CSV table of C-alpha atoms in Angstrom, one decimal:
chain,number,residue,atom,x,y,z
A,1,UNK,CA,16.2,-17.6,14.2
A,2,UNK,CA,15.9,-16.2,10.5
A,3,UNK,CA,18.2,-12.8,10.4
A,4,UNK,CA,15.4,-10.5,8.4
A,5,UNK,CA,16.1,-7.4,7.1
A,6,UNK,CA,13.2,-4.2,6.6
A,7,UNK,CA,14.6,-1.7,3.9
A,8,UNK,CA,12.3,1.1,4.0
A,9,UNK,CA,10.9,2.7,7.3
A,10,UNK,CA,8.1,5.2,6.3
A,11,UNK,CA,4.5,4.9,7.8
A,12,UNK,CA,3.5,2.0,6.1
A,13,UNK,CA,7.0,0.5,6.4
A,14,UNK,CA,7.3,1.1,10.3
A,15,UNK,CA,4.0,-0.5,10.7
A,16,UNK,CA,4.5,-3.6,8.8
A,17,UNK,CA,8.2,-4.2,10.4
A,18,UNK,CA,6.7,-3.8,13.6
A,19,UNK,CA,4.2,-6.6,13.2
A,20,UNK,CA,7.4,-9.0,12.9
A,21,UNK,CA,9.0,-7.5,15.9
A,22,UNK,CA,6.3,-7.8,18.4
A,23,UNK,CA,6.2,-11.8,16.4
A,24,UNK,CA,9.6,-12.0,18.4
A,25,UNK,CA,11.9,-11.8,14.8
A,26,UNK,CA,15.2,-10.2,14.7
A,27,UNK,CA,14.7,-7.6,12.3
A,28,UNK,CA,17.7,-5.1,11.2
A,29,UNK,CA,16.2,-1.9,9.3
A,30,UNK,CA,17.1,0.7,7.0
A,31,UNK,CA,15.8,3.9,5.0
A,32,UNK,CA,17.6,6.8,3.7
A,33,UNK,CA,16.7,8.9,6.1
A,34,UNK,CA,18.0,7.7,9.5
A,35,UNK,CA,15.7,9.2,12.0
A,36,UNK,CA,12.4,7.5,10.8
A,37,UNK,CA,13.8,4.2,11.6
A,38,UNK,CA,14.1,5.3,15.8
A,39,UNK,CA,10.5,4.3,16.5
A,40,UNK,CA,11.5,0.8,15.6
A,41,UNK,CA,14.7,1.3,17.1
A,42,UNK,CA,12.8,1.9,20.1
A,43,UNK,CA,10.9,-1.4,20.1
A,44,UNK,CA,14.3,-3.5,20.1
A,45,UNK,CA,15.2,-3.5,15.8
A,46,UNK,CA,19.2,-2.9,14.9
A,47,UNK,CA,19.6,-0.4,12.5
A,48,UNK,CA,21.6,-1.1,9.3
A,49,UNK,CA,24.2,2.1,8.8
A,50,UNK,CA,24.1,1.7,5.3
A,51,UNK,CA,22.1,0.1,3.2
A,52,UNK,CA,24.5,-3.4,1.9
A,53,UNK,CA,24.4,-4.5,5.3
A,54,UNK,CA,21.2,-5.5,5.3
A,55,UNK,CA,23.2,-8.2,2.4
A,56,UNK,CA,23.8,-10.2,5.9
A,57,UNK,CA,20.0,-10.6,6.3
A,58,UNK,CA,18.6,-14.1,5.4
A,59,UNK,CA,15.0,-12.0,3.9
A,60,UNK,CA,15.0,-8.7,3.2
A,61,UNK,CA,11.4,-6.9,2.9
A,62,UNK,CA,11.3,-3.9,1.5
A,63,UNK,CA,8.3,-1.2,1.4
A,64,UNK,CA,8.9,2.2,-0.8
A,65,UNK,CA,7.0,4.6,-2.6
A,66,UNK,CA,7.2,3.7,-5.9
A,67,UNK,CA,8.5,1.8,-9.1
A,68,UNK,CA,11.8,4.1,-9.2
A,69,UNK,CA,12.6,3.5,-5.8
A,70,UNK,CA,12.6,-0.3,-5.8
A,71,UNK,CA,14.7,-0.4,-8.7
A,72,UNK,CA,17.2,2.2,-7.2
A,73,UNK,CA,17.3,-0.1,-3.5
A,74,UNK,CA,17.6,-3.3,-5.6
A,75,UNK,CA,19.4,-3.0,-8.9
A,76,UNK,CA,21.1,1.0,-8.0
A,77,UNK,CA,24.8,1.1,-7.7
A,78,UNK,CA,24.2,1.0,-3.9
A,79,UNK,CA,21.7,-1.6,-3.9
A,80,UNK,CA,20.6,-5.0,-2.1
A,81,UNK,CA,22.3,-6.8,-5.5
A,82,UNK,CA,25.2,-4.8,-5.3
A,83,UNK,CA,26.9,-5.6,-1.5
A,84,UNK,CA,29.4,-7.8,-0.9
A,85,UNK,CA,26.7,-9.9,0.7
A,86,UNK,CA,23.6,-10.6,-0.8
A,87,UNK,CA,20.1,-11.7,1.0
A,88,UNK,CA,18.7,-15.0,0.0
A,89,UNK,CA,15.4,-14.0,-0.4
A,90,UNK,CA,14.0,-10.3,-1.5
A,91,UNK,CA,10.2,-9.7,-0.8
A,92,UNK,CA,9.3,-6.3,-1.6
A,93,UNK,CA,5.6,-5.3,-0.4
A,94,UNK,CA,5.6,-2.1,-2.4
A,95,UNK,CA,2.8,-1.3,-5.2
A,96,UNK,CA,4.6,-1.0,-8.5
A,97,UNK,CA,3.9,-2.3,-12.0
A,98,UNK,CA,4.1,-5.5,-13.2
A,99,UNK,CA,6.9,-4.9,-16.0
A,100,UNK,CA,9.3,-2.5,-12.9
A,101,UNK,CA,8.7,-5.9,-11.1
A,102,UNK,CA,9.8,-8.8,-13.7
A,103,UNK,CA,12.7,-6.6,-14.9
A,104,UNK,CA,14.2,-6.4,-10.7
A,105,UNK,CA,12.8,-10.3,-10.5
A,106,UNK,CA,15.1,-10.7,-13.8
A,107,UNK,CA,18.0,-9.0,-12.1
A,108,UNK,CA,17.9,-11.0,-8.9
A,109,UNK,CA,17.0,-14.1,-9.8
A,110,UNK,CA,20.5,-13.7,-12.4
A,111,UNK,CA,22.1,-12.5,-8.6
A,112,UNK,CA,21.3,-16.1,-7.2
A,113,UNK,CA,18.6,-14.4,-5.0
A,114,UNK,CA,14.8,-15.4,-4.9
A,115,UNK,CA,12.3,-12.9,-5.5
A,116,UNK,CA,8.5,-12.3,-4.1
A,117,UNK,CA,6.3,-9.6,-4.9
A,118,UNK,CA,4.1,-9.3,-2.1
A,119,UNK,CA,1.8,-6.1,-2.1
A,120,UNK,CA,-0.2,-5.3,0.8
A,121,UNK,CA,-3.6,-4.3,1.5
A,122,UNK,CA,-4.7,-2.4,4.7
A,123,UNK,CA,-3.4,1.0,6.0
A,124,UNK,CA,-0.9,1.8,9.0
A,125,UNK,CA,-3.5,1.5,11.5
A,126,UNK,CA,-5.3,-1.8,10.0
A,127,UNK,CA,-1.6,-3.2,9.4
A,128,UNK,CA,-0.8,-2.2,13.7
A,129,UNK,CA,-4.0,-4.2,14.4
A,130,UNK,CA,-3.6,-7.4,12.7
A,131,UNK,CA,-6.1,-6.7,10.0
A,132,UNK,CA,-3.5,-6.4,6.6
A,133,UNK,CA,-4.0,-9.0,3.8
A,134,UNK,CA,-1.1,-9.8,1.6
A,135,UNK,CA,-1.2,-10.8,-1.8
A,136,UNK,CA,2.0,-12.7,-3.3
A,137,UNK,CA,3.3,-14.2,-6.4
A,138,UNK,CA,6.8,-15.5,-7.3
A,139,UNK,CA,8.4,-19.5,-7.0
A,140,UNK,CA,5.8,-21.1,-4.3
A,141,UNK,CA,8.6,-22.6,-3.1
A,142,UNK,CA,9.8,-19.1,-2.0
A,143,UNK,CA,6.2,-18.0,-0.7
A,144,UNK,CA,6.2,-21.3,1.3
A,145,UNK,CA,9.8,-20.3,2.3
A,146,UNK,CA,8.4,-16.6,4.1
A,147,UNK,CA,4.9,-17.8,4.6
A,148,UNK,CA,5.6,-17.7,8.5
A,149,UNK,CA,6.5,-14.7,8.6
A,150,UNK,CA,4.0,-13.0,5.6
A,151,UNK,CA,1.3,-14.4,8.2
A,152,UNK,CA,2.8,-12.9,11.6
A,153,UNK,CA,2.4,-9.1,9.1
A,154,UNK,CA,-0.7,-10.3,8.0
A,155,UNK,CA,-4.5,-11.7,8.7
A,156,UNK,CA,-4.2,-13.4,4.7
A,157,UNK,CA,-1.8,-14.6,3.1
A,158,UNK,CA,-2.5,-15.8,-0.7
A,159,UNK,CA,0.1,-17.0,-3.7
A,160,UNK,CA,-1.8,-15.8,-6.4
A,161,UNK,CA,0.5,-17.2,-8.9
A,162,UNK,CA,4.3,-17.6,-10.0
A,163,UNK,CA,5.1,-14.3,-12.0
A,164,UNK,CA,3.2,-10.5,-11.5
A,165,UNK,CA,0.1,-11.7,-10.6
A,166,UNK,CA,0.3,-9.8,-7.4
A,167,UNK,CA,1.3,-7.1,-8.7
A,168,UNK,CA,-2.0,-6.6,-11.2
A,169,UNK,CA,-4.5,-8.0,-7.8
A,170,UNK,CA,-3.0,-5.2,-5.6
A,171,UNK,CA,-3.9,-2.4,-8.2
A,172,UNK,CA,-6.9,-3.9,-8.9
A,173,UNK,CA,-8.1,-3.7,-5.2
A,174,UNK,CA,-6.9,-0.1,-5.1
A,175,UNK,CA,-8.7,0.9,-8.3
A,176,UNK,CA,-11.9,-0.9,-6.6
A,177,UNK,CA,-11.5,1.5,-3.2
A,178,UNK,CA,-11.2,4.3,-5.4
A,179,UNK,CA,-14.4,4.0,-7.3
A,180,UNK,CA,-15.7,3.2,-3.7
A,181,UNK,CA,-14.8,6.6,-2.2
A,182,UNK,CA,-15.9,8.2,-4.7
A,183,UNK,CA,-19.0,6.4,-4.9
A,184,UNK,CA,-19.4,7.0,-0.9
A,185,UNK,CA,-18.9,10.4,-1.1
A,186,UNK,CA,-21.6,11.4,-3.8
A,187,UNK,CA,-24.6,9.8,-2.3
A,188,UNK,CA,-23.6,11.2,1.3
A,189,UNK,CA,-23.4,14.6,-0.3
A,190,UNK,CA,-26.9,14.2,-2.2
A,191,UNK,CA,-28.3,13.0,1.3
A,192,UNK,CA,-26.8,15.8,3.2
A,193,UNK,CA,-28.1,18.3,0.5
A,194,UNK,CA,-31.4,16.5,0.8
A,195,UNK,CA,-31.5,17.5,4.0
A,196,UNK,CA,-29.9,14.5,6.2
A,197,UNK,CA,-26.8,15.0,8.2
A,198,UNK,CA,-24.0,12.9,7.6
A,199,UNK,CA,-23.9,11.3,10.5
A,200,UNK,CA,-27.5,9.5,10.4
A,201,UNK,CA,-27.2,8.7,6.7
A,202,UNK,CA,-23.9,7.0,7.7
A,203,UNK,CA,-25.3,5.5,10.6
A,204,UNK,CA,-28.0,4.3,8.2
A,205,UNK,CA,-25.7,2.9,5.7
A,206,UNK,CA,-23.5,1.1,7.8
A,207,UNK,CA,-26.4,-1.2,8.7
A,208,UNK,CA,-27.3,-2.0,5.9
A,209,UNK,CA,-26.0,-5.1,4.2
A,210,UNK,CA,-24.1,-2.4,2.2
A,211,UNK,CA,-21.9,-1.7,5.2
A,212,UNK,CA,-18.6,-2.7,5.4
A,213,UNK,CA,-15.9,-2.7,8.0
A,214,UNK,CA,-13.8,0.0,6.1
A,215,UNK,CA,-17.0,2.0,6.1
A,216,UNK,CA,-18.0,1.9,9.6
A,217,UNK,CA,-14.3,2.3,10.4
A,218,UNK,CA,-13.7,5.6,8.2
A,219,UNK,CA,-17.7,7.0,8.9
A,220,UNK,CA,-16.0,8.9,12.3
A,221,UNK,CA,-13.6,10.6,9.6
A,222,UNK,CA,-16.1,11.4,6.8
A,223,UNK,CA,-18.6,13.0,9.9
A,224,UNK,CA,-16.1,15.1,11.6
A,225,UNK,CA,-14.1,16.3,8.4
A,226,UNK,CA,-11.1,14.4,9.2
A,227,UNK,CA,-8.2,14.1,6.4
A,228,UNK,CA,-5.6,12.6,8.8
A,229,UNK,CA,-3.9,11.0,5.8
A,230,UNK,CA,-3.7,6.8,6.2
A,231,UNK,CA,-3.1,6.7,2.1
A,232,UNK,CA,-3.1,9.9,0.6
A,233,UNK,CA,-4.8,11.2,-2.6
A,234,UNK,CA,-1.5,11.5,-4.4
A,235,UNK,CA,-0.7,7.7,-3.8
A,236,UNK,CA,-4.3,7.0,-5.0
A,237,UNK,CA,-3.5,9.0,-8.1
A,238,UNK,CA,-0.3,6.9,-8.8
A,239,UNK,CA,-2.1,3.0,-8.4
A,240,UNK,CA,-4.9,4.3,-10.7
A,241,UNK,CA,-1.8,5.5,-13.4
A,242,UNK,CA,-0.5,1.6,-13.0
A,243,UNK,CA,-3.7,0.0,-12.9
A,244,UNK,CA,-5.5,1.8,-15.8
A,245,UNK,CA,-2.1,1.3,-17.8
A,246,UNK,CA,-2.4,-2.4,-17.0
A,247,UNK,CA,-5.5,-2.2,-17.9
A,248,UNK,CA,-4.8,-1.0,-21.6
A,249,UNK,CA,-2.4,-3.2,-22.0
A,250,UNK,CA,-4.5,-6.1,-21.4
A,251,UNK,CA,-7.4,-4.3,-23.4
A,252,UNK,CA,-10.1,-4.2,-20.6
A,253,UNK,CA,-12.3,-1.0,-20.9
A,254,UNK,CA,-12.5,1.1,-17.1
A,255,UNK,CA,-15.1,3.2,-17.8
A,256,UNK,CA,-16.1,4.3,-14.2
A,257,UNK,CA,-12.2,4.0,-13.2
A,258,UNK,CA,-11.0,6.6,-15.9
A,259,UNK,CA,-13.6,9.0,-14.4
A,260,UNK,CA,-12.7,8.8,-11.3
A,261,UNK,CA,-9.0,9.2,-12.1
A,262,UNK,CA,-10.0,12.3,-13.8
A,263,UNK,CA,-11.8,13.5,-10.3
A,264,UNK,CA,-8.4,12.4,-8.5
A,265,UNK,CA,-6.6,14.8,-10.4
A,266,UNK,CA,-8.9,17.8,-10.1
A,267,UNK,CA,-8.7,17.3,-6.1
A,268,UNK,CA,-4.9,17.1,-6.5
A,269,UNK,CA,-5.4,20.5,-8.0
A,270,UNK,CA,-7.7,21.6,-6.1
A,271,UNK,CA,-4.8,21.6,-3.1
A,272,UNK,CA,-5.9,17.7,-1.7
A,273,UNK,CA,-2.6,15.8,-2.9
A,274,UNK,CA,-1.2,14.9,0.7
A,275,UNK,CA,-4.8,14.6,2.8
A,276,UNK,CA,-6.8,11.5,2.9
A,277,UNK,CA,-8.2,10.2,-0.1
A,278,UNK,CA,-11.4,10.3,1.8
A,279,UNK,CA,-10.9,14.3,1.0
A,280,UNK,CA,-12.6,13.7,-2.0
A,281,UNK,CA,-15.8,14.4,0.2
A,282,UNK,CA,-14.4,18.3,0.0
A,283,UNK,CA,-14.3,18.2,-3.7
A,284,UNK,CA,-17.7,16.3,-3.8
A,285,UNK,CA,-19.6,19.3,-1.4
A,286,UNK,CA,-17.7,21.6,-2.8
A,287,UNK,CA,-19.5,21.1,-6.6
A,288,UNK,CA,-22.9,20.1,-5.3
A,289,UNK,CA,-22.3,24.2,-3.9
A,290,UNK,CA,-23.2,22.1,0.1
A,291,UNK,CA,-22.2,24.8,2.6
């Protein structure tokens, strides 16, 4: 069996993990703070007590918050590269840039250990019920080399090329949900100022061949006021920093994305950072003057 490693055990982290635990793998986890790794723990995972350990680990996944933290788990003093014993393969699932990626790619790859970028797209609770899509790019020789286990996380799998592509299609989708939300939110706030409650415009919407299954699976949330965060604003805010910046650097104009950055912000400042992104709704009602 294929000794696989998790390094980083938040929400997101804990759900994805568990995916390839209840796939039967042997998985040995880690994150700084001990504690959130217990609910894996619980469902039969080792825990690493430091972090080179997981060095013994064929693949190592990791899953953290941002571009700083990948390079501090990988490259750091105290990182993956640095143990005595180094993985053979790294796939790290987090959303960072394209340029934080190629330069920890650089460093492993110099290490003798492969490298995937392999950002995923779902939530904790789509991730817990098979629903996640992954998007990967890297050597297809090491894509083919995790596929098995990239499609016990995950519904898709795709290699979307051998460098950053990824990394660019993950911010992409993001930047797309975004404009979405927003989108959502302003016509269910002209409807309800028009006089329809949320619910039946919802319920309206939803059958409509402009329905989706995000929408009909968030339109309980959006009704009852329900900011129960599965991706917060504040992570919003930071893949539309990356993916407009990608955006500039290839020269592509984002008109309708650099506005609704600029609405991100406000409802960071207006005390939304760790809700929902669906909170934008608030922020919405809130200028429309929608008691």
């Amino acid at each position: 069996m294929t000794r696989i490693g998790w390094l980083g055990t938040g929400r997101m982290g804990t759900a994805l993990a568990a995916r390839l635990l209840d796939a039967g793998e042997q998985v040995t986890v880690w994150n700084r703070t001990r504690s959130k790794t217990e609910p894996l723990a619980a469902r039969g995972a080792a825990v690493a007590g430091a972090l080179s350990e997981l060095g013994g680990c064929e693949i190592v996944f990791i899953m953290v918050a941002g571009p700083g933290d990948l390079e501090e788990v990988v490259t750091g003093p105290g990182g993956l590269l640095a143990a005595p014993r180094r993985p053979e393969v790294i796939v790290d699932c987090s959303t960072v840039s394209a340029e934080v990626s190629a330069r920890v790619r650089d460093a492993a790859e110099r290490a003798g250990v492969a490298f995937l970028a392999a950002p995923v797209s779902g939530n904790p609770h789509v991730v817990a019920a098979g629903g996640a899509c992954v998007v990967a790019s890297g050597p297809a020789a090491t894509f083919e080399r995790v596929r098995a286990q990239l499609e016990q996380i995950a519904k898709v799998a795709v290699h979307a090329g051998d460098g950053e592509q990824a990394r660019l299609v993950k911010l992409c989708t993001n930047l797309y949900l975004g404009m979405m939300v927003q989108a959502l939110v302003e016509v269910t706030t002209l409807a309800e100022k028009g006089g329809t409650g949320r619910a039946a415009f919802l319920e309206f919407l939803n059958g409509t061949v402009l329905g989706s299954d995000w929408t009909r699976r968030r339109a309980g949330d959006l009704i009852s006021r329900d900011w129960t965060p599965t991706f917060t604003t504040e992570l919003l805010r930071k893949d539309f920093d990356l993916g407009l910046g990608a955006a500039r650097s290839l020269e592509v104009p984002m008109p309708v994305g650099s506005a609704v950055y600029q609405l991100i912000q406000s409802a960071i400042g207006r005390g939304l950072r760790e809700t929902d992104f669906l909170a934008l709704y608030e922020q919405q009602a809130a200028a429309a003057d929608l008691d």
